[in-house]
Amino acid sequence: MSAYGVGAGINFKFGGMVANTMDAHRLIQHYQEEMGPETADKLVNSLYAQYFTEEKHPSAPDTLLKGAMDAGIDQSKAEAFIGDEYEWLPETKMLIREQASNGIDAVPYVVLEGKRRDFTLEGAKEVEEYLKEFEKVAKETHAQSRQPPTMDENTSDAFVNRDEPIPVIVPEAMSGSEAQSSDSKGKRERVKNSMSSTSSKLKDKYQEHSASNKEPGSSLQDRLFTKLLQQVIPAEEVEELEVTQDIRSSKYINRPSFSLPLMTNNFRRFNARVGVVFVFQNRLERLLTWRTPSHTLSLLAVCTFVCLDPYLFSVLPIAGALFFVMIPAYLTRHPPPPQTLTHTSYSLKGPPLAPPRTIKPAAEMSKDFFRNMRDLQNCMDDFSTIHDLVVKIITPPTNFSNEALSSTLFIFLLVATCILFIAAHHLPWRLIALISCWTTIALGHPSVQQFFISNHDSHLAPHKRTAHSWLSAWIARDIVLDADPEMREVEIFELQRRKGGSRGEWEGWLFSPSPYDPLSPQRISGDRPKGTRFFEDVQPPRGWEWGDKKWVLDLGSREWVEERMVQGVEVEIEGERWVGDLAGEETEMKEAGSIKLKDWEEGRGDARMGEWRRRRWIRCVRRKIVGGDSGSAITS
C-alpha cells in the first residue's frame, strides 16, 4: 500500500490510533443525506488524509470538524452536530445492521454483475485480481451477446419483480472492431481502457442508488411491511380538502405516512430526550407537596407579589432564565473550591475550571433510558385515569342525559355570564387570585389534606347532602320538562302503473317517498322509483315514532300538486283522488310563440291518464323521548 501511495503522491503512515469510527460514519451519513454525495466524498477524502497521512484520531472532534470544513460545511452547524453524540446515531446503526444482514462486513465491497452470475470482491485486492474478474465479466458478456437468452438462465433480467436496482459495476461489451484489433498493447490494455471508460457511469449509478434510498434504514423487509400497513391505514387524503398550500409550511404539508420503522425510531429519539420533562414534573410535585417548606414558602411569596401586582407576571420568564438557567450554568463552569481547603474565600474570577453542562439525550439501554420509559408509562396511566375521572364528573350534568339537571346548570351558567358581563370590572380580581393561589398551594400540605380527610364524613358530608336535597327540590319545583313531544306529519305516495296500453288495468307498484312525477329527476334519468311494495314496511323517520294508528288518504290532491308545481299530470277531484300522468301526445310543447298547455288538468276518470298515477297518504309522528335505532326498509 505504501508503494502504491508513493506512486500516486501519497505518503501513507500507519502509526495512527485504531479507534471506534462510529462518529465519523455518523457525520458522513448525515451530510450525505442532507447535502449529497459530492459533499460526502470531500468529507471522506479529508478524513482519510488526516488519518492515513497525519496520523490523527479518526473520531476526534478536531478531526471531524476539519473534515467538515474541508467539505464546505458551515462551521457552527458542524460543531453543533459533532457535539451531539446521539444525533443520527440510531440511523447509522440501523444502516450498519442492514448491511451486516446482507453479509457485508468489510470494505471495499464490490459486486460485478455478469450475464450469468455476479462476481464479488471483498477487502483490499491487487489490481491483477480486479483485472481477472473484469476479464471474466467481459468474456461472459461477449459470449452471451452471440446467442439469444433462454428462460433458464440466472440473469438479472429474469427477476422481473425486483423492486430496487442493486448498485453494480457493468462494463460495456467490446465491439467487434475492438475484439478483432491486434494492436501491441494486448488484451490486458484493452480491458484497462474499458475500465476507464465506465468509471463515470459507475459514479452516476451510485448516485442514482443513493438518491433512491433517502429513507435511513429502509430495508426491503421494512418497506414491504410499511406498504402492507399503508393498505390498512391509508395516508390522510389532504387533496380532498382543497386547501391552498403554503410554501412556507411545506415541511408540515408533506408528512410521511404511517411507518412502523419510522415510528420505532421516533419513539427511541423521543424517549431519549423526554427526561427533562419528567425532571421538571418531579420538581414541581416536590414544590407543591411541601417536601422542602422553604421552597414552597418562596413560591407563595412570588405568587403573592404577582397577584397583588399582575404586571410582575412579565418578569417571571426573565427571572426564571436568570436564576434557573444562567446562574447554574455559570456555577458549573466556575465551581467552588472543595470544603476541605482552609482557604474559605470564593472568587468568581479567572478562567473556567470545568466544561459547560449540556442536556444530552439518554443513551439507549442505559438506566436513564429505561427510567424515562417507566415515567412515560406512569404518565400515560395518570392521563388515562384523570381523563376518565373528568369525563365521569363533567359528562352527566352537561350532556343532557338528565335533562332537568343539565337545564338547571344551563340556567345557572347563563345567569352567571350575564352578571359577570355587567359587573366583572367591579370585582376584586387581585384578592380573588390571591385567595385562589394560597388555597391551591395550601391544599397540597399533608396536614391540610389529613384534616379534610378526617373531617369529611362528620362535617362536609352533611352539608353536601343538604345542598343536594335543596338542588333536587328546586329542580322539581321550577324546572318543568313535561311538555308534549313534538308532532309532525309525514307523507307517502302510493304508485300504480298501467299495464296493457291506455285501456289496461292499473297494477299496484310500490309506496315511495317521492311522487315520481313526469319531470322528476328520477323520471328524466330513466330510473325506476324507489320504495317498498307493502304498506306495513313503511317506517317512521329515524328518531320518531307513529303518533296515530293508521294512514289517512289526502283528499286535497290539488293542493299538494300546486305546492310542488307538478306539471304534466291530471288531478281527480272526486273518488280516490289519483294524480295521473297525462297522455303522451298532450304533454308535448308546441313550437316557440304558441300557447303552452296547462301544467295540470282536472279530470273525473282515467281515460286520459298516462303510464303512472299516484295518490298521497299522510300520518302523524312524534319525536321519541329516548332515541333508538329503528332500522327500516323505507323511511317516509
Short mmCIF file of C-alpha atoms in Angstrom, two decimals, residues 167-495:
data_model
loop_
_atom_site.label_atom_id
_atom_site.label_comp_id
_atom_site.label_asym_id
_atom_site.label_seq_id
_atom_site.Cartn_x
_atom_site.Cartn_y
_atom_site.Cartn_z
CA PRO A 167 -25.67 -0.96 -7.37
CA VAL A 168 -23.32 -2.98 -9.56
CA ILE A 169 -20.48 -2.39 -11.99
CA VAL A 170 -21.48 -3.24 -15.56
CA PRO A 171 -18.59 -2.92 -18.02
CA GLU A 172 -19.51 -2.34 -21.65
CA ALA A 173 -19.15 -5.21 -24.04
CA MET A 174 -16.36 -4.77 -26.54
CA SER A 175 -17.44 -4.07 -30.07
CA GLY A 176 -16.47 -6.26 -32.97
CA SER A 177 -13.71 -3.97 -34.12
CA GLU A 178 -12.15 -3.90 -30.65
CA ALA A 179 -12.33 -7.68 -30.38
CA GLN A 180 -10.56 -8.15 -33.67
CA SER A 181 -7.92 -5.45 -33.25
CA SER A 182 -4.36 -6.68 -32.90
CA ASP A 183 -2.52 -3.71 -31.52
CA SER A 184 0.65 -4.23 -29.46
CA LYS A 185 -0.91 -3.32 -26.14
CA GLY A 186 -2.55 -6.69 -25.87
CA LYS A 187 -5.67 -7.94 -24.23
CA ARG A 188 -4.93 -6.52 -20.76
CA GLU A 189 -4.56 -2.98 -22.10
CA ARG A 190 -7.93 -3.19 -23.82
CA VAL A 191 -9.59 -4.21 -20.55
CA LYS A 192 -7.93 -1.26 -18.78
CA ASN A 193 -9.32 1.09 -21.38
CA SER A 194 -12.76 -0.44 -20.90
CA MET A 195 -12.49 0.13 -17.12
CA SER A 196 -11.57 3.79 -17.55
CA SER A 197 -14.49 4.38 -19.92
CA THR A 198 -17.01 3.01 -17.39
CA SER A 199 -15.74 4.88 -14.30
CA SER A 200 -18.05 7.85 -14.85
CA LYS A 201 -21.03 5.55 -15.40
CA LEU A 202 -20.25 3.73 -12.15
CA LYS A 203 -20.33 7.03 -10.23
CA ASP A 204 -23.64 8.02 -11.86
CA LYS A 205 -25.15 4.64 -10.97
CA TYR A 206 -24.01 5.01 -7.36
CA GLN A 207 -25.54 8.49 -7.13
CA GLU A 208 -28.85 7.21 -8.54
CA HIS A 209 -28.91 4.43 -5.99
CA SER A 210 -28.14 6.88 -3.14
CA ALA A 211 -30.91 9.20 -4.32
CA SER A 212 -33.43 6.35 -4.42
CA ASN A 213 -32.56 5.31 -0.84
CA LYS A 214 -33.41 8.52 1.02
CA GLU A 215 -35.07 6.92 4.00
CA PRO A 216 -32.48 5.73 6.52
CA GLY A 217 -32.58 2.10 7.42
CA SER A 218 -35.28 1.28 4.86
CA SER A 219 -34.52 -2.34 4.19
CA LEU A 220 -36.60 -4.43 1.85
CA GLN A 221 -38.45 -6.09 4.73
CA ASP A 222 -39.25 -2.74 6.36
CA ARG A 223 -40.55 -1.25 3.13
CA LEU A 224 -42.66 -4.34 2.42
CA PHE A 225 -44.20 -4.20 5.89
CA THR A 226 -44.78 -0.44 5.53
CA LYS A 227 -46.60 -0.96 2.23
CA LEU A 228 -48.78 -3.60 3.89
CA LEU A 229 -49.68 -1.25 6.74
CA GLN A 230 -50.48 1.55 4.29
CA GLN A 231 -53.17 -0.66 2.78
CA VAL A 232 -54.76 -1.00 6.23
CA ILE A 233 -54.06 2.58 7.43
CA PRO A 234 -54.06 4.82 4.31
CA ALA A 235 -52.43 8.23 4.34
CA GLU A 236 -54.53 11.30 5.00
CA GLU A 237 -56.33 12.46 1.88
CA VAL A 238 -55.47 16.12 2.18
CA GLU A 239 -56.18 16.69 -1.52
CA GLU A 240 -59.93 16.45 -0.90
CA LEU A 241 -59.86 19.44 1.46
CA GLU A 242 -58.94 21.84 -1.36
CA VAL A 243 -56.74 23.91 0.96
CA THR A 244 -54.24 26.26 -0.63
CA GLN A 245 -50.78 25.02 0.26
CA ASP A 246 -48.39 27.49 1.82
CA ILE A 247 -44.82 27.10 0.62
CA ARG A 248 -43.60 28.44 3.96
CA SER A 249 -45.07 25.42 5.75
CA SER A 250 -44.29 22.73 3.17
CA LYS A 251 -42.48 20.78 5.89
CA TYR A 252 -45.82 20.24 7.64
CA ILE A 253 -47.83 19.56 4.49
CA ASN A 254 -45.78 16.66 3.14
CA ARG A 255 -45.89 14.49 6.23
CA PRO A 256 -44.82 10.84 5.96
CA SER A 257 -47.50 8.18 6.17
CA PHE A 258 -47.59 5.57 8.92
CA SER A 259 -44.41 3.53 9.02
CA LEU A 260 -43.53 1.06 11.76
CA PRO A 261 -39.72 1.51 11.46
CA LEU A 262 -40.12 5.30 11.42
CA MET A 263 -42.44 5.19 14.42
CA THR A 264 -39.98 2.97 16.31
CA ASN A 265 -37.09 5.28 15.52
CA ASN A 266 -39.08 8.37 16.56
CA PHE A 267 -40.12 6.72 19.82
CA ARG A 268 -36.50 5.92 20.68
CA ARG A 269 -35.47 9.50 19.94
CA PHE A 270 -38.41 10.90 21.93
CA ASN A 271 -37.80 8.63 24.91
CA ALA A 272 -34.10 9.59 24.98
CA ARG A 273 -34.99 13.30 25.17
CA VAL A 274 -38.14 13.39 27.32
CA GLY A 275 -36.26 13.05 30.60
CA VAL A 276 -36.08 16.83 31.12
CA VAL A 277 -39.90 16.96 31.21
CA PHE A 278 -40.05 14.35 33.95
CA VAL A 279 -37.36 16.16 35.94
CA PHE A 280 -39.44 19.34 35.79
CA GLN A 281 -42.56 17.37 36.77
CA ASN A 282 -40.86 15.83 39.79
CA ARG A 283 -39.53 19.17 40.98
CA LEU A 284 -42.96 20.75 40.60
CA GLU A 285 -44.56 17.94 42.60
CA ARG A 286 -41.96 18.33 45.35
CA LEU A 287 -42.63 22.06 45.37
CA LEU A 288 -46.43 21.74 45.67
CA THR A 289 -46.36 18.92 48.23
CA TRP A 290 -44.21 20.87 50.72
CA ARG A 291 -41.24 18.48 50.60
CA THR A 292 -39.00 21.48 51.29
CA PRO A 293 -41.14 24.07 53.13
CA SER A 294 -38.74 26.94 52.46
CA HIS A 295 -39.06 26.40 48.72
CA THR A 296 -42.87 26.27 48.88
CA LEU A 297 -43.00 29.41 51.02
CA SER A 298 -40.82 31.15 48.45
CA LEU A 299 -43.32 30.12 45.80
CA LEU A 300 -46.13 31.57 47.94
CA ALA A 301 -44.24 34.84 48.22
CA VAL A 302 -43.74 35.03 44.46
CA CYS A 303 -47.42 34.24 43.84
CA THR A 304 -48.43 36.93 46.34
CA PHE A 305 -46.36 39.61 44.60
CA VAL A 306 -47.69 38.60 41.18
CA CYS A 307 -51.33 38.55 42.37
CA LEU A 308 -51.04 41.96 44.02
CA ASP A 309 -49.18 43.46 41.05
CA PRO A 310 -50.05 41.49 37.86
CA TYR A 311 -47.51 43.47 35.82
CA LEU A 312 -44.80 41.45 37.54
CA PHE A 313 -46.00 38.42 35.59
CA SER A 314 -43.91 39.62 32.63
CA VAL A 315 -40.79 39.46 34.83
CA LEU A 316 -41.20 35.77 35.69
CA PRO A 317 -39.81 34.29 32.42
CA ILE A 318 -36.77 36.58 32.52
CA ALA A 319 -36.11 35.93 36.20
CA GLY A 320 -36.52 32.19 35.63
CA ALA A 321 -33.95 32.28 32.81
CA LEU A 322 -31.52 34.17 35.05
CA PHE A 323 -31.82 32.19 38.27
CA PHE A 324 -32.55 28.71 36.92
CA VAL A 325 -30.53 28.65 33.68
CA MET A 326 -27.76 31.24 33.52
CA ILE A 327 -26.53 31.21 37.14
CA PRO A 328 -26.42 27.37 37.46
CA ALA A 329 -24.62 27.18 34.10
CA TYR A 330 -22.01 29.71 35.28
CA LEU A 331 -21.52 27.91 38.59
CA THR A 332 -20.96 24.70 36.66
CA ARG A 333 -18.08 26.24 34.74
CA HIS A 334 -16.73 28.02 37.86
CA PRO A 335 -17.28 25.52 40.69
CA PRO A 336 -16.47 26.50 44.28
CA PRO A 337 -13.32 25.06 45.87
CA PRO A 338 -13.57 21.88 47.95
CA GLN A 339 -14.69 22.38 51.55
CA THR A 340 -11.59 20.60 52.86
CA LEU A 341 -9.39 23.56 51.93
CA THR A 342 -8.63 26.10 54.62
CA HIS A 343 -8.99 28.97 52.17
CA THR A 344 -12.68 29.87 52.51
CA SER A 345 -12.92 32.80 50.09
CA TYR A 346 -14.54 32.02 46.74
CA SER A 347 -13.55 34.16 43.76
CA LEU A 348 -15.56 34.10 40.55
CA LYS A 349 -12.67 35.50 38.56
CA GLY A 350 -10.30 33.58 36.41
CA PRO A 351 -10.69 31.08 33.57
CA PRO A 352 -13.34 28.34 33.62
CA LEU A 353 -12.42 25.29 35.66
CA ALA A 354 -14.94 22.79 34.26
CA PRO A 355 -16.62 22.07 30.91
CA PRO A 356 -20.08 23.52 30.27
CA ARG A 357 -23.13 21.50 31.20
CA THR A 358 -25.27 20.37 28.28
CA ILE A 359 -28.51 18.44 28.09
CA LYS A 360 -27.78 15.23 26.23
CA PRO A 361 -30.22 12.51 25.20
CA ALA A 362 -30.10 9.38 27.29
CA ALA A 363 -28.09 6.59 25.75
CA GLU A 364 -30.04 3.56 24.63
CA MET A 365 -30.10 0.64 27.08
CA SER A 366 -28.93 2.96 29.87
CA LYS A 367 -30.61 3.46 33.25
CA ASP A 368 -31.87 6.91 32.26
CA PHE A 369 -33.40 5.48 29.07
CA PHE A 370 -35.37 2.85 30.99
CA ARG A 371 -36.20 5.38 33.71
CA ASN A 372 -37.77 7.59 31.03
CA MET A 373 -39.77 4.62 29.75
CA ARG A 374 -41.00 3.95 33.28
CA ASP A 375 -42.04 7.57 33.81
CA LEU A 376 -43.68 7.70 30.39
CA GLN A 377 -45.65 4.56 31.21
CA ASN A 378 -46.82 6.05 34.52
CA CYS A 379 -47.74 9.37 32.87
CA MET A 380 -49.90 7.57 30.33
CA ASP A 381 -51.69 5.78 33.17
CA ASP A 382 -52.16 9.06 35.08
CA PHE A 383 -53.53 10.79 31.99
CA SER A 384 -56.00 7.96 31.34
CA THR A 385 -57.16 7.97 34.98
CA ILE A 386 -57.59 11.75 35.09
CA HIS A 387 -59.34 11.76 31.72
CA ASP A 388 -61.84 9.11 32.84
CA LEU A 389 -62.43 10.93 36.12
CA VAL A 390 -63.06 14.27 34.39
CA VAL A 391 -65.41 12.66 31.89
CA LYS A 392 -67.24 10.90 34.72
CA ILE A 393 -67.74 14.18 36.62
CA ILE A 394 -68.45 16.59 33.75
CA THR A 395 -70.33 14.49 31.23
CA PRO A 396 -73.57 13.59 33.15
CA PRO A 397 -74.57 17.18 34.03
CA THR A 398 -73.61 18.59 30.61
CA ASN A 399 -74.74 16.04 28.02
CA PHE A 400 -78.48 16.33 28.93
CA SER A 401 -78.76 12.66 29.85
CA ASN A 402 -80.54 14.12 32.89
CA GLU A 403 -82.37 16.98 31.22
CA ALA A 404 -83.55 18.56 34.47
CA LEU A 405 -80.04 18.75 35.91
CA SER A 406 -78.48 19.93 32.63
CA SER A 407 -81.20 22.57 32.23
CA THR A 408 -80.54 23.83 35.76
CA LEU A 409 -76.82 24.04 35.08
CA PHE A 410 -77.53 25.86 31.83
CA ILE A 411 -79.67 28.45 33.66
CA PHE A 412 -77.02 29.00 36.34
CA LEU A 413 -74.27 29.45 33.76
CA LEU A 414 -76.42 31.81 31.72
CA VAL A 415 -77.22 33.96 34.76
CA ALA A 416 -73.54 33.98 35.84
CA THR A 417 -72.50 35.03 32.34
CA CYS A 418 -74.94 37.93 32.32
CA ILE A 419 -73.89 39.09 35.80
CA LEU A 420 -70.16 38.92 35.03
CA PHE A 421 -70.68 40.68 31.72
CA ILE A 422 -72.13 43.65 33.63
CA ALA A 423 -70.27 43.64 36.96
CA ALA A 424 -66.92 41.96 36.17
CA HIS A 425 -64.98 45.22 36.41
CA HIS A 426 -66.28 45.80 39.95
CA LEU A 427 -64.92 42.54 41.38
CA PRO A 428 -61.61 42.49 43.35
CA TRP A 429 -59.79 40.18 40.98
CA ARG A 430 -56.42 40.61 42.73
CA LEU A 431 -57.88 39.44 46.04
CA ILE A 432 -59.68 36.56 44.29
CA ALA A 433 -56.44 35.48 42.58
CA LEU A 434 -54.50 35.75 45.84
CA ILE A 435 -57.03 33.63 47.76
CA SER A 436 -57.17 31.05 44.95
CA CYS A 437 -53.37 30.80 44.80
CA TRP A 438 -52.94 30.40 48.55
CA THR A 439 -55.80 27.88 48.75
CA THR A 440 -54.37 25.76 45.93
CA ILE A 441 -50.88 25.63 47.42
CA ALA A 442 -52.18 25.10 50.98
CA LEU A 443 -54.26 22.10 49.87
CA GLY A 444 -51.02 20.33 48.92
CA HIS A 445 -49.77 20.37 52.53
CA PRO A 446 -50.01 16.90 54.13
CA SER A 447 -51.56 18.30 57.33
CA VAL A 448 -54.32 20.12 55.42
CA GLN A 449 -55.09 17.02 53.38
CA GLN A 450 -55.26 14.89 56.51
CA PHE A 451 -57.59 17.46 58.13
CA PHE A 452 -60.05 17.36 55.24
CA ILE A 453 -59.96 13.58 55.03
CA SER A 454 -60.60 13.11 58.76
CA ASN A 455 -63.43 15.69 58.89
CA HIS A 456 -65.11 14.82 55.61
CA ASP A 457 -67.71 12.41 56.98
CA SER A 458 -68.54 14.47 60.08
CA HIS A 459 -68.62 17.98 58.61
CA LEU A 460 -68.57 18.04 54.81
CA ALA A 461 -70.85 15.09 54.02
CA PRO A 462 -73.95 16.50 55.85
CA HIS A 463 -73.61 19.85 54.08
CA LYS A 464 -73.15 18.04 50.80
CA ARG A 465 -76.38 16.07 51.33
CA THR A 466 -78.23 19.25 52.32
CA ALA A 467 -77.09 21.07 49.20
CA HIS A 468 -78.04 18.11 47.02
CA SER A 469 -81.51 17.95 48.60
CA TRP A 470 -82.06 21.67 48.10
CA LEU A 471 -80.97 21.47 44.46
CA SER A 472 -83.22 18.46 43.79
CA ALA A 473 -86.20 20.23 45.38
CA TRP A 474 -85.54 23.40 43.37
CA ILE A 475 -85.28 21.42 40.13
CA ALA A 476 -88.51 19.54 40.84
CA ARG A 477 -90.33 22.78 41.67
CA ASP A 478 -89.07 25.17 38.98
CA ILE A 479 -87.78 23.05 36.05
CA VAL A 480 -90.75 21.81 34.01
CA LEU A 481 -89.96 19.25 31.32
CA ASP A 482 -93.36 17.53 30.95
CA ALA A 483 -94.30 19.24 27.67
CA ASP A 484 -95.75 17.02 24.96
CA PRO A 485 -93.24 15.74 22.42
CA GLU A 486 -93.11 17.43 19.05
CA MET A 487 -95.70 16.22 16.50
CA ARG A 488 -95.29 16.31 12.74
CA GLU A 489 -96.96 14.95 9.63
CA VAL A 490 -95.24 12.63 7.19
CA GLU A 491 -96.33 11.52 3.73
CA ILE A 492 -96.01 8.52 1.46
CA PHE A 493 -97.06 8.18 -2.19
CA GLU A 494 -98.84 5.11 -3.48
CA LEU A 495 -97.72 4.49 -7.08
#
